[in-house]
Amino acid sequence: MLWIKHSLIFRWPLAVFWYFAVQMTDISSLTAEEKHVSRTPEGVRLVDGPERCSGKLQLRSTGSWASVCSVSFSSEAALVACRDLGCGFADTFHGRGLGAQSQIWGPLFQCEGTEKHLMDCPSTMLNATETDPSECRNTFLHCVERPRQPFAKLYTFQGPVHYKNRELLKGHRFAISCSYASPYNVSSIRLRSGDGSDPSSEQIKAPNQNEAIFLFPAAENYHQGTYQCDYNFDFSQEIFSEPEIMHLTVKDLEDVRLVNMQSRCAGALEVQHQEEWRAVSFLHSWSLREAAVVCTQLGCGTPVSSSRVQLPGAARPAWRFYSDCDGSEGALMDCGSVRKWLSSSGSTQVVCSDILLPPNRPVISTRGYYDDQERDVLLFKGRSFSLNCSVEPQYPGGSFSLMLTGSNPTSYTLPAVNHSAFFRFAAAEPAHQGNYSCVYHNYVFHQNFSAEGQSLSLILQVDYDVMLDDGVLREDDSEACAGRLLMLQEEWRLLSTGSRLWDLKHAALVCRQLGCGSAASTKQIDLLHNMLVSRFFSDCDGSESALMDCGSVQLWFSSTAIEVVCTGHQGAAGRT
């Protein structure tokens, strides 16, 4: 018994040594391809590949690994094999390399593509088929996480656009084609613009012969940007392919112009084609429909007329225009084409409705206020003001209408003098409040034309910027017609007698502005101490409607103020 005990003590470490030796021998005897493979519990793997999901397909059969014969290996079987390996979608598969004479071949599979594991597919052993093993090649399979990206092409009316120059001309219609090459059924093709986060920018179509066409209207600036095209399979609709990304730029269209007149919206038509400008001959297909497209493209309104202009001299090079326009297009070359032509029939002249330049925004000026930048102007009641309409020199003569829109729509018209007109108003009243715009009229090319400019908003301050304070609080909010004179410059302040020019003439302006009759008297009054008041500076002649039409004020310290007494009593309702 003692011998057995010592024997076990001696042999136990030896047994452990031999166990690990055998294990290490099994591991070290593995080939490189067996060490870097994709394995699943079902006994499917890929070897000899650059990555886990790419390589030679093998099956575990009766304790050894068998290669898969490529002769009858189908796209459905490839799809199931990638799914079995947890490698996504089958991208490519092919046969490569002759098998050794002693090579073991796995069964031939007849998969439908819906199976979860390759061994779930119906199969037949190779020796039970008519397939000659010498014809077999090893099946190499490449799987991807998402299907590969489709192909995308850009088309305009002039044909396909080169890949490196995906540039659209503004006003030209365009289309994007998305296509794919796959043996599997595609459920839908999707086109997204921008970063794809906005669902409203998404278009989805069913494929037709492995392609979907997405049509767009005339290109505008908002069409510029990135477009992404992808697709999904009917058996995995929640996963879309890698996207094909296309970036489009929109270029302002400058291949049409009207020349030889004083306006960009009237003249002889010229078209640039193949980097050459030529006049367009006036032949059979030209009409007001084509002229409408020209006016639209140039941003010149609608066509007024289109006619032939006979050119002096012999025939000269021109473009002959071939049309399919209906007048609604945004660019002439989007609905027609041109060819070189030797024209003796004259060129095409087009006159559009927006032939006149738009006049400038009205400029307001008063004796004390002037600003040519403001769109909203605050004006005190009773102040005189004028509005100036003007236009850049283009044609002689013409006239201006000053249009007032608001509660009391009105228009005033004056002839243009040196391309401008002044509209003068003696005193601002509530009826003058509203939006003013200038309209320029002229008769050119045997037609009457008009052009309207941007508007200016005049807001009337209903109360006055002067008042007389007699110290009495009135419930009816009427104005006093006698008392200390205050002026509004951000806040109400007394007017100082520091101005040596103040007299009864200036007091009369205050009475007139307040509706208090004429001036009876004006005098200096003493204050208890120096305080911040308004000092008045004058350029008045006594005929003005309001004191600040002819004066200006600055803040200063004084211990005196001005009192004014008018002949009237309790003038019109005043401050709000």
XYZ file of C-alpha atoms in Angstrom:
576
model
C 0.000 0.000 0.000
C 2.866 2.324 0.792
C 4.350 1.573 -2.619
C 1.077 2.478 -4.359
C 0.885 5.721 -2.399
C 4.418 6.758 -3.355
C 3.789 5.662 -6.931
C 0.732 7.928 -7.193
C 2.617 10.817 -5.669
C 5.345 10.372 -8.255
C 3.054 9.816 -11.275
C 0.506 12.611 -10.665
C 2.839 15.475 -11.726
C 3.901 13.393 -14.694
C 0.272 12.994 -15.781
C -0.320 16.716 -15.491
C 2.816 17.362 -17.581
C 1.692 14.983 -20.336
C -1.817 16.526 -20.403
C -0.532 20.058 -21.042
C 2.094 18.738 -23.475
C -0.624 17.119 -25.575
C -2.734 20.271 -25.459
C 0.171 22.436 -26.533
C 1.004 20.001 -29.302
C -2.607 20.252 -30.606
C -2.447 24.044 -30.617
C 1.044 24.301 -32.102
C 0.138 21.892 -34.869
C -2.581 24.255 -36.159
C -1.816 25.942 -39.455
C -1.872 29.716 -39.837
C -5.217 29.515 -41.581
C -6.708 27.550 -38.694
C -5.548 30.122 -36.169
C -7.279 33.087 -37.946
C -10.732 31.919 -38.950
C -14.376 32.823 -38.446
C -16.035 30.105 -36.367
C -19.636 29.470 -35.348
C -21.092 26.679 -33.240
C -22.728 25.286 -36.399
C -19.343 24.491 -37.899
C -18.964 27.117 -40.649
C -15.827 29.180 -41.067
C -13.846 31.413 -43.451
C -10.091 30.941 -43.732
C -7.207 32.359 -45.771
C -8.875 35.794 -45.865
C -7.730 39.311 -44.955
C -10.402 39.668 -42.276
C -12.853 37.653 -40.231
C -15.738 37.924 -42.707
C -13.753 37.229 -45.868
C -12.031 34.073 -47.064
C -12.409 30.442 -48.147
C -15.645 28.857 -46.971
C -15.369 25.558 -45.064
C -17.766 23.238 -43.228
C -17.042 20.872 -40.377
C -17.850 17.363 -41.582
C -17.228 14.093 -39.667
C -14.539 15.626 -37.520
C -12.653 17.472 -40.281
C -13.072 20.635 -42.311
C -14.444 20.266 -45.827
C -14.305 22.870 -48.569
C -17.440 24.016 -50.366
C -17.557 23.314 -54.096
C -18.173 26.476 -56.101
C -19.874 24.714 -59.011
C -23.391 24.980 -57.633
C -22.857 27.524 -54.881
C -25.603 30.147 -55.350
C -26.193 33.735 -54.267
C -28.895 32.456 -51.911
C -26.382 30.090 -50.277
C -23.880 32.969 -49.977
C -26.519 35.101 -48.248
C -27.285 32.321 -45.732
C -23.573 31.627 -45.113
C -22.895 35.303 -44.222
C -25.938 35.306 -41.960
C -24.747 32.065 -40.360
C -21.342 33.621 -39.684
C -22.881 36.776 -38.180
C -21.217 38.781 -40.943
C -24.153 40.682 -42.440
C -24.709 40.506 -46.189
C -23.005 38.597 -48.997
C -21.040 41.000 -51.177
C -19.125 38.739 -53.560
C -18.292 35.041 -53.943
C -16.274 33.116 -56.526
C -14.437 29.874 -57.143
C -10.662 29.838 -57.025
C -7.930 27.204 -57.057
C -8.199 23.504 -57.892
C -8.784 21.220 -54.955
C -6.343 18.419 -54.171
C -7.283 14.906 -55.381
C -7.714 13.800 -51.804
C -9.594 16.970 -50.793
C -12.818 16.481 -48.907
C -15.767 18.395 -50.369
C -18.864 19.362 -48.448
C -22.413 18.860 -49.703
C -24.035 20.920 -52.435
C -26.643 23.279 -50.996
C -29.990 24.309 -52.470
C -30.786 27.351 -50.276
C -33.780 29.635 -50.667
C -32.000 32.531 -48.916
C -34.340 32.715 -45.934
C -32.599 30.075 -43.805
C -30.800 31.092 -40.606
C -27.937 28.565 -40.903
C -26.238 27.073 -43.917
C -26.869 23.559 -42.606
C -30.600 24.325 -42.569
C -30.595 24.407 -46.368
C -31.509 21.253 -48.326
C -28.268 19.606 -49.471
C -26.913 16.673 -51.459
C -23.572 14.970 -51.021
C -21.220 15.622 -53.925
C -20.759 11.932 -54.729
C -24.536 11.601 -55.099
C -24.643 14.156 -57.945
C -23.347 14.249 -61.467
C -20.805 16.906 -60.536
C -17.249 15.838 -61.273
C -15.068 16.648 -58.201
C -12.294 17.697 -60.544
C -14.492 20.590 -61.665
C -14.818 21.939 -58.136
C -13.076 25.073 -57.021
C -12.775 26.428 -53.495
C -15.551 28.937 -52.714
C -14.251 32.285 -51.529
C -16.859 34.494 -49.852
C -16.750 38.156 -48.842
C -19.405 39.448 -46.436
C -20.160 43.052 -45.455
C -22.047 44.651 -42.564
C -24.179 46.727 -44.977
C -24.777 46.288 -48.707
C -22.359 48.216 -50.880
C -23.344 51.676 -52.124
C -25.350 52.114 -55.339
C -24.364 54.103 -58.426
C -25.611 57.687 -58.809
C -25.728 59.826 -61.941
C -26.808 63.417 -62.551
C -28.707 64.361 -65.702
C -29.764 67.708 -67.143
C -31.686 68.505 -70.288
C -28.335 68.615 -72.066
C -27.430 65.041 -71.018
C -25.431 63.339 -68.241
C -23.179 65.547 -66.123
C -19.576 64.483 -65.628
C -18.834 63.032 -62.197
C -16.131 65.598 -61.377
C -18.231 68.604 -62.414
C -21.625 68.151 -60.812
C -22.678 71.723 -61.457
C -26.211 72.812 -62.271
C -27.234 75.945 -64.097
C -29.972 77.866 -62.341
C -33.296 77.425 -64.092
C -32.400 74.062 -65.663
C -34.359 70.952 -64.758
C -32.342 67.996 -63.535
C -32.685 64.359 -62.511
C -30.722 61.996 -60.265
C -30.518 58.314 -61.181
C -29.761 55.727 -58.474
C -28.988 52.168 -59.606
C -27.465 49.022 -58.151
C -26.005 45.666 -59.152
C -27.169 42.847 -56.880
C -28.669 39.371 -57.330
C -31.058 40.023 -54.436
C -34.472 41.674 -54.566
C -34.331 45.354 -53.621
C -37.373 46.689 -51.786
C -36.829 50.438 -52.315
C -34.325 53.088 -53.343
C -34.046 56.196 -51.216
C -32.721 59.683 -52.035
C -32.085 62.167 -49.218
C -30.803 65.733 -49.346
C -28.687 67.450 -46.710
C -27.508 65.290 -43.822
C -30.579 63.061 -44.114
C -31.987 64.055 -40.703
C -35.021 65.869 -42.119
C -37.734 63.368 -43.181
C -39.257 65.933 -45.551
C -36.052 65.850 -47.627
C -36.475 62.120 -48.299
C -37.822 60.514 -51.473
C -38.398 56.741 -51.748
C -39.194 54.822 -54.933
C -39.543 51.198 -55.946
C -36.824 50.152 -58.390
C -37.521 49.605 -62.065
C -34.922 47.431 -63.779
C -32.470 48.001 -60.920
C -32.872 51.793 -61.072
C -34.923 54.701 -59.713
C -35.162 58.139 -61.336
C -35.772 61.223 -59.160
C -36.955 64.260 -61.162
C -36.507 67.872 -60.030
C -37.915 71.186 -61.302
C -35.822 74.135 -62.453
C -32.721 74.344 -60.264
C -32.675 77.084 -57.633
C -30.158 77.978 -54.935
C -31.887 75.752 -52.377
C -31.145 72.699 -54.558
C -27.447 73.138 -53.846
C -25.960 70.717 -51.341
C -25.395 67.052 -50.587
C -27.556 64.169 -51.829
C -27.366 60.599 -50.510
C -28.638 57.577 -52.416
C -29.084 54.145 -50.785
C -31.348 51.058 -50.937
C -32.612 48.130 -48.856
C -33.404 44.478 -49.555
C -36.897 43.054 -49.168
C -35.645 40.487 -46.626
C -33.981 43.152 -44.430
C -35.880 46.391 -44.965
C -34.672 47.982 -41.729
C -31.048 48.085 -42.956
C -30.068 50.378 -45.818
C -26.930 50.112 -47.880
C -23.875 52.272 -47.640
C -24.859 55.610 -49.263
C -23.509 57.014 -52.486
C -22.923 60.713 -51.785
C -23.214 63.417 -54.420
C -22.575 67.150 -53.913
C -24.304 69.562 -56.291
C -23.570 73.250 -56.834
C -25.970 75.687 -58.502
C -24.447 78.331 -60.726
C -26.160 81.537 -61.779
C -27.194 81.269 -65.386
C -25.566 83.821 -67.673
C -26.004 82.301 -71.125
C -28.738 84.726 -72.299
C -28.609 88.515 -72.638
C -30.390 91.432 -74.346
C -28.087 94.023 -75.890
C -27.914 97.287 -77.867
C -30.477 99.143 -75.747
C -30.321 101.104 -72.496
C -31.815 98.326 -70.410
C -30.822 94.758 -69.580
C -34.515 93.884 -70.035
C -34.806 94.957 -73.663
C -32.714 94.487 -76.767
C -31.397 92.032 -79.322
C -31.243 88.490 -77.984
C -27.865 86.776 -77.714
C -27.169 83.252 -76.449
C -23.898 81.757 -75.259
C -23.309 78.179 -76.396
C -20.031 76.293 -76.421
C -18.400 79.441 -74.990
C -19.467 81.578 -77.969
C -21.959 84.458 -77.958
C -24.153 84.859 -81.058
C -27.397 86.588 -81.961
C -30.477 84.375 -82.341
C -32.029 84.452 -85.792
C -35.749 85.195 -86.014
C -37.243 82.118 -87.675
C -40.307 79.910 -87.511
C -40.251 78.566 -83.953
C -39.793 81.904 -82.175
C -42.846 83.391 -80.419
C -43.908 85.154 -77.219
C -43.627 81.799 -75.416
C -39.874 81.766 -75.962
C -39.697 85.484 -75.133
C -41.473 84.739 -71.830
C -38.730 82.281 -70.900
C -36.059 84.891 -71.715
C -37.760 87.507 -69.501
C -38.129 84.986 -66.673
C -34.516 83.897 -66.909
C -33.286 87.498 -66.798
C -35.619 88.410 -63.926
C -37.303 91.005 -66.143
C -40.977 90.235 -65.645
C -43.191 89.264 -68.572
C -42.759 89.772 -72.328
C -44.194 92.938 -73.818
C -43.144 92.270 -77.406
C -40.834 90.172 -79.533
C -39.971 91.046 -83.104
C -37.412 90.780 -85.884
C -34.665 93.393 -86.132
C -33.166 93.586 -89.581
C -29.392 93.794 -89.414
C -27.557 95.912 -91.997
C -25.096 94.289 -94.364
C -24.626 90.726 -95.491
C -25.557 87.510 -93.691
C -23.704 86.964 -90.442
C -23.108 84.072 -88.020
C -26.003 83.455 -85.641
C -27.726 80.692 -83.696
C -30.772 78.977 -85.108
C -33.064 78.143 -82.208
C -35.083 74.917 -82.039
C -37.870 75.192 -79.479
C -40.025 72.984 -77.303
C -40.953 75.781 -74.861
C -44.390 76.339 -73.363
C -43.417 79.635 -71.706
C -43.296 78.375 -68.116
C -39.651 77.291 -68.099
C -36.981 79.085 -66.108
C -34.195 78.962 -68.711
C -34.216 79.188 -72.506
C -31.733 76.375 -73.055
C -33.814 74.144 -70.776
C -36.495 73.924 -73.456
C -34.526 74.348 -76.675
C -31.273 73.838 -78.482
C -29.247 75.854 -80.966
C -27.108 75.212 -84.022
C -24.760 77.421 -85.927
C -26.513 79.393 -88.646
C -25.752 82.047 -91.231
C -28.583 84.510 -90.801
C -29.849 86.999 -93.334
C -33.348 87.184 -91.858
C -32.448 89.469 -88.982
C -32.063 88.866 -85.245
C -34.616 88.473 -82.464
C -35.544 91.445 -80.290
C -37.275 91.032 -76.920
C -38.800 93.727 -74.713
C -39.764 92.711 -71.159
C -42.111 94.466 -68.737
C -39.446 95.341 -66.146
C -37.525 97.492 -68.581
C -37.325 100.449 -66.202
C -34.958 100.455 -63.253
C -36.859 100.498 -59.941
C -36.779 103.898 -58.229
C -35.055 104.380 -54.904
C -36.843 104.216 -51.586
C -38.387 107.617 -50.715
C -36.032 109.863 -48.772
C -37.639 111.977 -46.049
C -36.313 115.357 -45.019
C -37.510 118.070 -42.657
C -36.013 121.274 -41.278
C -34.354 119.481 -38.478
C -34.483 115.871 -39.566
C -32.981 114.076 -42.555
C -32.177 110.396 -42.996
C -31.749 108.423 -46.207
C -31.197 105.066 -44.472
C -34.222 104.549 -42.248
C -37.173 102.442 -43.392
C -39.356 103.443 -40.402
C -39.517 107.155 -39.618
C -41.137 108.764 -36.583
C -42.508 112.256 -37.282
C -44.191 114.641 -34.841
C -47.586 116.031 -35.616
C -47.504 119.487 -37.153
C -43.950 119.199 -38.508
C -43.427 119.942 -42.191
C -41.662 117.285 -44.254
C -40.850 116.344 -47.822
C -40.342 113.047 -49.618
C -37.945 112.716 -52.522
C -38.369 110.125 -55.286
C -35.424 109.409 -57.578
C -34.133 106.845 -60.057
C -30.765 106.103 -61.621
C -30.393 107.813 -65.019
C -31.675 105.560 -67.791
C -34.168 107.357 -70.015
C -34.989 111.094 -70.157
C -38.273 112.468 -68.889
C -40.967 110.460 -67.200
C -42.847 111.105 -63.986
C -43.073 109.926 -60.409
C -46.074 108.873 -58.387
C -45.764 108.861 -54.608
C -48.066 106.099 -53.400
C -49.416 106.111 -49.833
C -50.961 102.907 -48.515
C -52.625 102.813 -45.130
C -55.897 103.942 -43.605
C -56.160 106.733 -46.182
C -54.655 105.504 -49.518
C -53.540 108.422 -51.660
C -51.253 109.093 -54.609
C -49.420 112.237 -55.708
C -47.795 112.708 -59.151
C -45.053 115.093 -60.315
C -42.936 115.212 -63.475
C -39.375 113.936 -63.160
C -36.739 116.684 -63.112
C -33.185 115.434 -63.339
C -34.558 111.953 -62.593
C -36.181 112.996 -59.301
C -39.227 114.724 -57.794
C -39.860 116.395 -54.396
C -43.228 116.007 -52.672
C -43.667 118.642 -49.926
C -46.108 118.585 -47.011
C -46.712 121.672 -44.854
C -47.677 119.916 -41.614
C -47.794 116.247 -40.637
C -51.312 115.059 -39.886
C -52.762 111.615 -39.006
C -53.829 111.170 -42.628
C -50.166 111.219 -43.663
C -49.300 108.096 -41.676
C -48.641 104.925 -43.678
C -46.248 103.320 -46.175
C -44.861 105.441 -49.014
C -43.317 104.099 -52.211
C -42.195 105.711 -55.442
C -43.427 104.575 -58.865
C -41.514 105.739 -61.941
C -43.383 106.026 -65.256
C -41.965 106.482 -68.740
C -42.955 105.956 -72.363
C -40.239 104.068 -74.276
C -40.231 101.675 -77.237
C -43.794 102.823 -78.050
C -45.050 101.465 -74.731
C -45.907 102.841 -71.285
C -43.827 101.274 -68.511
C -43.843 101.623 -64.737
C -41.520 100.452 -61.993
C -42.121 100.581 -58.238
C -39.423 100.816 -55.581
C -39.212 99.813 -51.928
C -41.378 101.482 -49.323
C -40.773 103.814 -46.387
C -43.006 103.643 -43.319
C -43.987 106.973 -41.770
C -45.253 106.771 -38.192
C -46.898 109.908 -36.798
C -46.360 110.885 -33.184
C -49.891 112.132 -32.403
C -48.899 114.541 -29.642
C -46.697 117.579 -30.206
C -43.049 118.081 -29.344
C -43.856 121.391 -27.607
C -46.327 122.260 -24.842
C -47.273 125.070 -22.503
C -47.524 124.248 -18.812
C -49.758 126.486 -16.675
C -49.702 124.115 -13.693
C -53.363 123.110 -14.123
C -54.248 119.382 -14.365
C -57.086 118.975 -16.870
C -59.318 115.913 -16.945
C -60.158 116.300 -20.646
C -56.446 116.042 -21.651
C -56.648 119.307 -23.585
C -53.643 121.547 -24.133
C -53.001 124.777 -22.251
C -52.496 127.870 -24.387
C -50.389 129.762 -21.883
C -47.567 128.857 -19.530
C -43.945 127.771 -19.356
C -42.655 126.400 -22.687
C -41.393 122.789 -22.664
C -39.815 120.831 -25.533
C -39.586 117.084 -25.997
C -36.092 115.717 -26.638
C -36.263 112.183 -25.241
C -37.921 113.816 -22.238
C -39.748 117.060 -21.529
C -37.506 119.999 -20.552
C -38.025 123.725 -20.115
C -36.737 126.005 -22.844
C -34.102 128.463 -21.679
C -34.005 132.170 -22.473
C -30.280 131.791 -23.113
C -31.018 132.201 -26.806
C -30.711 135.846 -27.735
C -32.878 135.272 -30.829
C -36.053 134.297 -28.991
C -38.882 136.735 -29.675
C -42.603 136.994 -30.416
C -42.043 135.505 -33.883
C -40.880 132.251 -32.343
C -43.692 132.304 -29.787
C -46.149 132.621 -32.695
C -44.823 129.341 -34.113
C -45.580 127.624 -30.781
C -49.137 128.998 -30.686
C -49.731 128.045 -34.302
C -48.411 124.504 -33.774
C -50.648 123.983 -30.693
C -53.728 125.402 -32.397
C -53.879 128.214 -29.868
C -54.234 131.166 -32.212
C -51.539 133.816 -32.354
C -48.958 134.880 -29.795
C -50.061 137.513 -27.289
C -46.778 137.743 -25.363
C -43.594 135.946 -24.391
C -41.191 136.656 -21.525
C -38.435 135.312 -19.321
C -39.259 133.763 -15.967
C -36.834 132.968 -13.181
C -36.241 129.499 -11.776
C -35.250 128.742 -8.182
C -31.847 127.398 -9.197
C -29.801 126.263 -12.162
C -31.228 123.171 -13.827
C -30.779 121.171 -17.007
C -32.874 122.791 -19.753
C -33.000 123.047 -23.566
C -31.180 125.866 -25.307
C -32.788 126.864 -28.624
C -30.957 127.642 -31.897
C -33.011 129.246 -34.668
C -33.204 129.519 -38.431
C -36.852 130.588 -38.466
C -38.547 133.248 -40.582
C -41.946 132.946 -38.873
C -43.781 131.197 -41.713
C -43.160 127.655 -40.521
C -45.804 125.299 -39.136
C -43.838 124.028 -36.150
C -41.024 125.358 -33.990
C -38.671 122.465 -34.676
C -39.144 122.836 -38.444
C -36.639 125.644 -38.207
C -34.785 125.101 -34.965
C -32.525 122.842 -32.989
C -31.852 122.403 -29.270
C -28.996 121.361 -27.002
C -28.978 120.605 -23.306
C -27.452 123.151 -20.920
C -27.843 124.583 -17.410
C -29.867 127.735 -16.768
C -31.885 129.445 -14.020
C -34.334 131.051 -16.472
C -37.086 129.751 -18.754
C -39.540 131.043 -21.384
C -43.228 131.748 -20.927
C -45.618 132.056 -23.878
C -49.188 133.358 -23.844
C -51.393 132.664 -26.869
C -54.682 134.328 -27.849
C -56.598 131.034 -27.937
C -57.789 128.888 -25.035
C -57.368 125.136 -24.338
C -56.102 123.945 -27.701
C -56.614 120.578 -29.419
C -56.244 117.353 -27.465
C -52.582 116.642 -27.082
C -50.229 114.241 -25.473
C -51.133 110.576 -25.264
